[in-house]
PDB file of C-alpha atoms and ligand atoms in Angstrom:
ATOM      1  CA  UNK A   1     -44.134 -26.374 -14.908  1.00 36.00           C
ATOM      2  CA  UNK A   2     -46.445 -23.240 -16.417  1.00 44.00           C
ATOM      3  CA  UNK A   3     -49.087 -23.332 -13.635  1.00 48.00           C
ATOM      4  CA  UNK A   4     -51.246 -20.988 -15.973  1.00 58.00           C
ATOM      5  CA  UNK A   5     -50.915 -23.558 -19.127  1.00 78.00           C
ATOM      6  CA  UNK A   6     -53.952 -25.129 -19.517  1.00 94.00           C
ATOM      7  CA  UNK A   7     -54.448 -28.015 -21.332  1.00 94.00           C
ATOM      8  CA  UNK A   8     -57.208 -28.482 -24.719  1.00 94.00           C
ATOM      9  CA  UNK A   9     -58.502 -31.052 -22.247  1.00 95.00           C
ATOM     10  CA  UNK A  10     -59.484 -28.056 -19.634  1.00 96.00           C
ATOM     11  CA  UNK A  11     -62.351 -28.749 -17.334  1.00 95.00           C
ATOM     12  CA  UNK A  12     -64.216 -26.303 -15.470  1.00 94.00           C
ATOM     13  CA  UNK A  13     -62.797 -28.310 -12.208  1.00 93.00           C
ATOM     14  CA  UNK A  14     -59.361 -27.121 -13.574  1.00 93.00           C
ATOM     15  CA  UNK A  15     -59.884 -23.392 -13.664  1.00 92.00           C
ATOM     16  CA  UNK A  16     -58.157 -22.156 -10.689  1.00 89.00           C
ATOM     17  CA  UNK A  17     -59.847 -19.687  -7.923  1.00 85.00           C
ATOM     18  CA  UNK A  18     -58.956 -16.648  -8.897  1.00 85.00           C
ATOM     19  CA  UNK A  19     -59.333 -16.941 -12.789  1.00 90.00           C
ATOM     20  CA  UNK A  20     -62.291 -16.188 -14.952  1.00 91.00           C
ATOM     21  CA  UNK A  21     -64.263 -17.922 -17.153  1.00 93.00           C
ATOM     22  CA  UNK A  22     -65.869 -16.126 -19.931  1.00 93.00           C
ATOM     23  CA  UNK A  23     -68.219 -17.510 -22.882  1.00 93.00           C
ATOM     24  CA  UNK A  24     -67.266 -15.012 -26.448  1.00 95.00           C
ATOM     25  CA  UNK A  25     -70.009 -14.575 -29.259  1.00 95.00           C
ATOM     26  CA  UNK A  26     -69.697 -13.771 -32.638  1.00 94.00           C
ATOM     27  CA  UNK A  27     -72.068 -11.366 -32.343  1.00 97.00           C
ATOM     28  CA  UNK A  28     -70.044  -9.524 -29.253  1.00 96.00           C
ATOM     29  CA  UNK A  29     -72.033 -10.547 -26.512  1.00 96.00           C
ATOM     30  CA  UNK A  30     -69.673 -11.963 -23.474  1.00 93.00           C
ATOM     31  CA  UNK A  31     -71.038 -13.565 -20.480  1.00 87.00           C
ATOM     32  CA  UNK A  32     -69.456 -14.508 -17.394  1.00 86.00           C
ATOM     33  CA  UNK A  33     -69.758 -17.796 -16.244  1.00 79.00           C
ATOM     34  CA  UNK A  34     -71.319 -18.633 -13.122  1.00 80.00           C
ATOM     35  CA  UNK A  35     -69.652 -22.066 -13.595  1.00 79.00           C
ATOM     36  CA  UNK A  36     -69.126 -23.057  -9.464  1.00 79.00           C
ATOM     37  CA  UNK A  37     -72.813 -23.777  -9.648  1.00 88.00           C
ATOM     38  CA  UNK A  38     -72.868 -26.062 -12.583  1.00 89.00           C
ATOM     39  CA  UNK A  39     -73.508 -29.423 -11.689  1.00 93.00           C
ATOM     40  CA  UNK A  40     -70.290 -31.647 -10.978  1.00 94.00           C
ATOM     41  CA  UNK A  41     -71.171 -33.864 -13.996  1.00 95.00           C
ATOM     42  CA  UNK A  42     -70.489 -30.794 -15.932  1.00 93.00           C
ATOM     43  CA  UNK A  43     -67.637 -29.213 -14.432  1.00 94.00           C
ATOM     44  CA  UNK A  44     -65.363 -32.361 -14.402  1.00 96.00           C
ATOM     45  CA  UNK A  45     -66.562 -32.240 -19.112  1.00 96.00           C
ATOM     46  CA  UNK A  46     -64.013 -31.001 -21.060  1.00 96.00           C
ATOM     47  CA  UNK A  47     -64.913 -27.440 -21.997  1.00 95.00           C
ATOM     48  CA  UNK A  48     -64.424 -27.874 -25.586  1.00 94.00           C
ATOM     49  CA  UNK A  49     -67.067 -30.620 -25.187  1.00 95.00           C
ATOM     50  CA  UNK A  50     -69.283 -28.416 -22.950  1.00 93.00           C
ATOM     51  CA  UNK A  51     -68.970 -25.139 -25.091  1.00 93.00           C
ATOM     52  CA  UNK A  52     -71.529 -27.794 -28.163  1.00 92.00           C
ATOM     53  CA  UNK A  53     -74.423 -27.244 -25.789  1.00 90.00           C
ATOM     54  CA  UNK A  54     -73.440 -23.603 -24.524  1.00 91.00           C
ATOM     55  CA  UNK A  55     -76.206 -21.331 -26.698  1.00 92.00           C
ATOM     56  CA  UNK A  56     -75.533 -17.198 -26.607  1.00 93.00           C
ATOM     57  CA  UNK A  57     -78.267 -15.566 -24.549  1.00 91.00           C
ATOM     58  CA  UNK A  58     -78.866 -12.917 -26.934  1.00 94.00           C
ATOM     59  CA  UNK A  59     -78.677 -14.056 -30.437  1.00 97.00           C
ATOM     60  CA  UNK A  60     -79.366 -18.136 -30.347  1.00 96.00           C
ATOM     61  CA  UNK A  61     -75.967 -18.704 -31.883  1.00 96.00           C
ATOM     62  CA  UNK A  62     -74.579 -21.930 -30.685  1.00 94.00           C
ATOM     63  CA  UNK A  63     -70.721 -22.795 -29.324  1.00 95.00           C
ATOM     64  CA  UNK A  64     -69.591 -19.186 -28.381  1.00 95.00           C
ATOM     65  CA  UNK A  65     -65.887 -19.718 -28.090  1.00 96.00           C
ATOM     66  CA  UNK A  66     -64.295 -19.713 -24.588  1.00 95.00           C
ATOM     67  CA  UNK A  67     -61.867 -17.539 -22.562  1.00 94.00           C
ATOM     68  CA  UNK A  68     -60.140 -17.956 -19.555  1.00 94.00           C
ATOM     69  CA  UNK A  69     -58.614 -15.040 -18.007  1.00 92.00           C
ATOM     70  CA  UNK A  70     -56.025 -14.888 -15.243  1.00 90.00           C
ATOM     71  CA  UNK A  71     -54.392 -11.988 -13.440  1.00 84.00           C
ATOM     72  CA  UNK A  72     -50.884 -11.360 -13.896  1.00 78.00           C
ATOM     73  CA  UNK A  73     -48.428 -10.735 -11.257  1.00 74.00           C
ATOM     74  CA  UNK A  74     -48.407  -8.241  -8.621  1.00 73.00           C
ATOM     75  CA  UNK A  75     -50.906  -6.286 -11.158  1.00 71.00           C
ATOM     76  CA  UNK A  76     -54.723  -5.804 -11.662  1.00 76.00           C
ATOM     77  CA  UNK A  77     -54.236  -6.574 -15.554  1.00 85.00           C
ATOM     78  CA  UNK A  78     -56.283  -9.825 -16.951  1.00 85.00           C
ATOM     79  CA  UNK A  79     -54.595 -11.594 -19.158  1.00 88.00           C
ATOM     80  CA  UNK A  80     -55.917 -14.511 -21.357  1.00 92.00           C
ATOM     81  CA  UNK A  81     -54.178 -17.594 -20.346  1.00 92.00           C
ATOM     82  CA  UNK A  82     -56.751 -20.261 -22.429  1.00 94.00           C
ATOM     83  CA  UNK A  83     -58.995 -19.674 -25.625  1.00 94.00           C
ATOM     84  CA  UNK A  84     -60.984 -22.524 -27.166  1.00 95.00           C
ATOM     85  CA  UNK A  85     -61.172 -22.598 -30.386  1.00 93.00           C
ATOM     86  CA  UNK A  86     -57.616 -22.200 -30.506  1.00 87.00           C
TER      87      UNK A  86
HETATM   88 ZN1  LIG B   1     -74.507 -14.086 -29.821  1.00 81.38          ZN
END
């Protein structure tokens, strides 16, 4: 099994220590998700179900799409392992 394949059905209880969760605007502003201190109701939603209420800090724009980024091997390099939309 692909331990970096995740699912559509991703929560943020799935993303593994280690990788980073990133919200992606439209407009080009990225933010960082401080998602360990979401409530646990929230981290055990689906992302793609989360990502309806998730609303882009600088302009209003709702449902920035979603990144997950994971280091690859021995390296310092971040790969994207998950993107919703797809
Ligand atoms: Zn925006």
């Amino acid at each position: 099994m692909n331990g970096r394949c995740y699912t559509d059905d991703t929560t943020i209880d799935d993303v593994r220590s280690g990788d980073q969760l990133s919200t992606q605007c439209e407009c080009g502003h990225g933010v960082m998700l401080a998602w360990r201190r979401l409530p646990t109701q929230q981290q055990l939603t689906p992302l793609r179900d989360l990502r309806r209420k998730m609303v882009c800090t600088r302009c209003g724009a709702r449902a920035p799409s979603l990144r997950i980024h994971g280091f690859k091997g021995t390296g310092s390099t971040l790969w994207e392992v998950w993107r919703w939309p797809r």
